[in-house]
Tab-separated table of C-alpha atoms and ligand atoms in Angstrom:
chain	number	residue	atom	x	y	z
A	637	MET	CA	100.961	98.930	86.046
A	638	GLN	CA	101.400	102.368	84.960
A	639	SER	CA	100.177	105.306	86.521
A	640	ASP	CA	100.178	109.195	86.175
A	641	HIS	CA	101.884	109.735	89.882
A	642	LYS	CA	105.325	111.080	90.195
A	643	ILE	CA	107.482	108.136	90.562
A	644	LEU	CA	109.805	108.463	94.224
A	645	ILE	CA	111.285	105.158	94.304
A	646	PRO	CA	111.401	102.814	91.293
A	647	ARG	CA	110.912	98.830	91.376
A	648	SER	CA	114.342	98.358	90.475
A	649	ARG	CA	115.544	99.977	93.214
A	650	ILE	CA	113.365	98.493	95.481
A	651	ASP	CA	114.247	95.187	94.123
A	652	GLN	CA	117.810	95.888	94.813
A	653	ARG	CA	117.358	96.910	98.291
A	654	ILE	CA	115.566	94.244	99.371
A	655	GLU	CA	117.733	91.806	98.289
A	656	GLU	CA	120.129	93.626	100.495
A	657	LEU	CA	117.985	93.544	103.594
A	658	GLY	CA	116.784	89.890	103.368
A	659	LYS	CA	120.744	89.212	103.363
A	660	GLN	CA	121.536	91.195	106.191
A	661	ILE	CA	118.489	89.700	108.013
A	662	SER	CA	119.565	86.298	107.012
A	663	GLN	CA	123.035	86.895	108.853
A	664	ASP	CA	121.112	88.377	112.169
A	665	TYR	CA	119.160	85.280	112.267
A	666	LEU	CA	121.283	82.539	111.269
A	667	GLY	CA	120.669	79.669	113.881
A	668	LYS	CA	117.479	81.534	115.348
A	669	ASP	CA	113.495	80.676	115.252
A	670	LEU	CA	112.454	83.727	113.090
A	671	VAL	CA	108.757	84.376	112.780
A	672	VAL	CA	107.810	87.377	110.162
A	673	LEU	CA	104.754	89.187	111.237
A	674	GLY	CA	103.784	91.208	108.353
A	675	ILE	CA	101.037	93.972	109.334
A	676	LEU	CA	98.057	94.419	107.261
A	677	LYS	CA	97.075	95.531	105.144
A	678	GLY	CA	99.839	97.659	103.998
A	679	SER	CA	102.985	95.539	104.197
A	680	PHE	CA	101.585	92.332	102.266
A	681	VAL	CA	103.671	93.495	99.239
A	682	PHE	CA	106.759	94.187	101.178
A	683	THR	CA	106.581	91.093	103.474
A	684	ALA	CA	105.962	88.930	100.167
A	685	ASP	CA	108.978	89.983	98.658
A	686	LEU	CA	111.447	90.314	101.647
A	687	VAL	CA	110.797	86.662	102.632
A	688	ARG	CA	111.943	85.241	99.546
A	689	GLN	CA	115.257	87.117	99.929
A	690	ILE	CA	115.702	85.479	103.190
A	691	SER	CA	117.897	82.397	103.274
A	692	LEU	CA	116.634	80.897	106.634
A	693	PRO	CA	113.679	78.862	107.603
A	694	LEU	CA	111.272	81.165	108.868
A	695	VAL	CA	107.175	80.931	109.477
A	696	VAL	CA	104.816	84.268	108.198
A	697	ASP	CA	101.987	85.353	110.213
A	698	PHE	CA	99.982	88.788	109.759
A	699	ILE	CA	98.042	90.816	112.152
A	700	GLY	CA	95.502	93.859	111.563
A	701	VAL	CA	96.455	96.687	113.485
A	702	SER	CA	94.379	99.485	112.817
A	703	SER	CA	95.078	103.569	113.658
A	704	TYR	CA	92.376	106.002	113.104
A	705	VAL	CA	93.051	109.091	110.764
A	706	GLY	CA	94.743	111.802	112.997
A	707	THR	CA	96.262	109.409	115.399
A	708	THR	CA	97.880	111.119	118.080
A	709	THR	CA	98.480	108.169	120.755
A	710	THR	CA	99.060	104.535	120.453
A	711	GLU	CA	95.590	104.515	122.612
A	712	ASP	CA	94.163	105.196	118.963
A	713	CYS	CA	95.166	102.203	117.921
A	714	LYS	CA	93.459	98.345	117.832
A	715	VAL	CA	94.012	95.037	116.583
A	716	THR	CA	91.930	93.841	113.625
A	717	LYS	CA	92.913	90.470	113.154
A	718	GLU	CA	94.517	88.350	115.688
A	719	LEU	CA	98.131	86.310	115.311
A	720	HIS	CA	97.640	82.656	114.402
A	721	LEU	CA	100.862	81.291	115.462
A	722	ASP	CA	102.351	81.036	118.712
A	723	ILE	CA	105.372	83.437	118.974
A	724	SER	CA	106.319	82.603	122.635
A	725	ASN	CA	110.012	82.140	122.870
A	726	LYS	CA	110.426	83.069	119.328
A	727	ASN	CA	112.038	85.969	117.329
A	728	VAL	CA	109.472	87.935	115.847
A	729	LEU	CA	110.283	90.448	113.353
A	730	ILE	CA	107.374	93.110	112.186
A	731	VAL	CA	107.252	93.814	108.827
A	732	GLU	CA	105.982	97.345	108.405
A	733	ASP	CA	104.967	99.508	105.237
A	734	ILE	CA	105.754	102.720	106.702
A	735	VAL	CA	106.868	104.381	109.880
A	736	ASP	CA	105.216	107.922	110.027
A	737	THR	CA	104.620	108.908	113.989
A	738	GLY	CA	105.664	105.387	115.188
A	739	TYR	CA	102.518	105.243	116.944
A	740	THR	CA	101.221	101.687	115.322
A	741	ILE	CA	104.460	99.944	116.098
A	742	GLU	CA	104.862	101.468	119.591
A	743	PHE	CA	101.375	99.939	120.178
A	744	LEU	CA	102.242	96.416	118.607
A	745	MET	CA	105.490	95.788	120.772
A	746	ASN	CA	103.755	96.239	123.749
A	747	TYR	CA	100.695	94.422	122.431
A	748	LEU	CA	103.025	91.495	121.603
A	749	LYS	CA	104.461	91.593	125.141
A	750	LYS	CA	101.667	89.178	126.250
A	751	PHE	CA	102.750	86.536	124.329
A	752	LYS	CA	106.196	86.327	125.920
A	753	PRO	CA	108.109	86.183	122.618
A	754	SER	CA	112.242	85.906	122.882
A	755	SER	CA	112.850	89.277	120.699
A	756	VAL	CA	110.620	91.948	118.714
A	757	GLU	CA	112.464	93.500	116.153
A	758	VAL	CA	111.134	95.812	113.531
A	759	CYS	CA	111.542	95.834	109.528
A	760	THR	CA	109.600	98.913	107.683
A	761	PHE	CA	110.016	99.291	104.078
A	762	LEU	CA	109.585	102.829	104.570
A	763	HIS	CA	110.297	105.800	107.288
A	764	LYS	CA	109.436	109.040	107.747
A	765	PRO	CA	112.032	110.327	110.084
A	766	THR	CA	110.944	113.733	110.817
A	767	ALA	CA	107.243	112.467	111.414
A	768	ARG	CA	108.297	110.172	113.905
A	769	LYS	CA	106.533	110.800	117.405
A	770	ALA	CA	107.006	107.274	119.376
A	771	HIS	CA	110.374	105.745	120.478
A	772	PHE	CA	111.928	102.429	119.593
A	773	ASN	CA	114.517	100.786	118.117
A	774	LEU	CA	114.008	100.635	114.403
A	775	LYS	CA	116.374	97.948	113.308
A	776	TYR	CA	115.662	97.991	109.730
A	777	HIS	CA	114.584	100.053	106.926
A	778	ALA	CA	114.565	99.914	103.371
A	779	PHE	CA	114.202	103.890	102.593
A	780	GLU	CA	113.842	106.845	104.270
A	781	ILE	CA	111.612	109.350	102.720
A	782	GLY	CA	110.503	112.809	103.407
A	783	ASN	CA	107.095	114.049	104.817
A	784	GLU	CA	105.227	113.514	101.262
A	785	PHE	CA	102.298	111.118	101.410
A	786	VAL	CA	102.863	108.204	99.093
A	787	ILE	CA	101.144	105.445	97.610
A	788	GLY	CA	102.118	102.053	95.803
A	789	TYR	CA	104.166	98.945	96.633
A	790	GLY	CA	101.409	97.808	99.092
A	791	LEU	CA	100.596	101.529	100.194
A	792	ASP	CA	97.038	102.948	99.401
A	793	TYR	CA	94.907	106.218	99.323
A	794	ASN	CA	91.678	105.235	100.496
A	795	GLU	CA	92.312	101.621	99.726
A	796	ASN	CA	93.344	102.200	96.241
A	797	TYR	CA	96.669	102.232	94.551
A	798	ARG	CA	97.853	99.317	96.698
A	799	ASN	CA	98.835	97.572	93.181
A	800	LEU	CA	101.133	99.989	91.736
A	801	ALA	CA	104.719	98.506	91.474
A	802	ASP	CA	106.664	101.715	92.077
A	803	VAL	CA	106.338	104.119	94.966
A	804	CYS	CA	105.004	107.103	94.064
A	805	ILE	CA	103.917	110.361	95.453
A	806	LEU	CA	99.996	110.809	95.700
A	807	LYS	CA	98.761	113.349	93.173
A	808	ILE	CA	95.190	114.130	93.482
B	2139	IMP	P1	102.163	105.635	111.979
B	2139	IMP	O1	101.967	107.069	112.303
B	2139	IMP	O2	103.458	105.420	112.251
B	2139	IMP	O3	101.364	104.989	113.322
B	2139	IMP	O4	101.510	104.720	110.677
B	2139	IMP	C1	100.237	104.621	110.509
B	2139	IMP	C2	100.356	103.966	109.489
B	2139	IMP	O5	99.832	105.229	108.589
B	2139	IMP	C3	101.162	103.328	108.590
B	2139	IMP	O6	101.164	101.813	108.588
B	2139	IMP	C4	100.360	103.429	107.205
B	2139	IMP	O7	99.460	102.540	106.903
B	2139	IMP	C5	100.042	104.789	106.987
B	2139	IMP	N1	100.466	105.661	106.447
B	2139	IMP	C6	101.757	106.490	107.098
B	2139	IMP	N2	101.619	107.363	105.891
B	2139	IMP	C7	101.288	107.075	104.855
B	2139	IMP	C8	101.668	107.223	103.316
B	2139	IMP	O8	102.985	108.243	103.086
B	2139	IMP	N3	100.721	106.535	102.999
B	2139	IMP	C9	100.035	105.690	102.913
B	2139	IMP	N4	100.135	105.537	104.219
B	2139	IMP	C10	100.646	105.921	104.586
């Protein structure tokens, strides 16, 4: 889909990078029980592309987590759609669209502890290192970006633009 927003990361680079990530994850999780857990809604495109580049048996689930505008702590996050799969004794790979402050992921990592997974790691499509406030190990990221607001490839602005093929800088 074409748009007049400025392209930051073209689809061709996204495809190439996800292939690399998929290979890395396939090596790291060889012989392990893997649950890929996408965070709704923003990660639905990335999750769909990433799992098809992982050459291992795996299962996929989605969880809904909402963070409010102007989020300043993890307390502002809540689960809006529960897990369906049993993740106890499984290796969970959280798949996120973008780590900005990191509060959403920090909240989710604490939330998942009660289900007793054997490990929890994070794979984010985008990372804004200069905006980061919460501390956790970010094992995989596809791209680092600056502090600009981006749309496309699953990312929205007021629920729009998720279907853009490229990552674009929002032009209002
Ligand atoms: P957090 O600040 O790391 O908790 O990010 C929370 C959520 O804010 C992300 O999962 C995204 O849904 C949203 N978000 C943060 N930055 C952007 C952006 O540049 N574009 C679209 N959504 C964003």
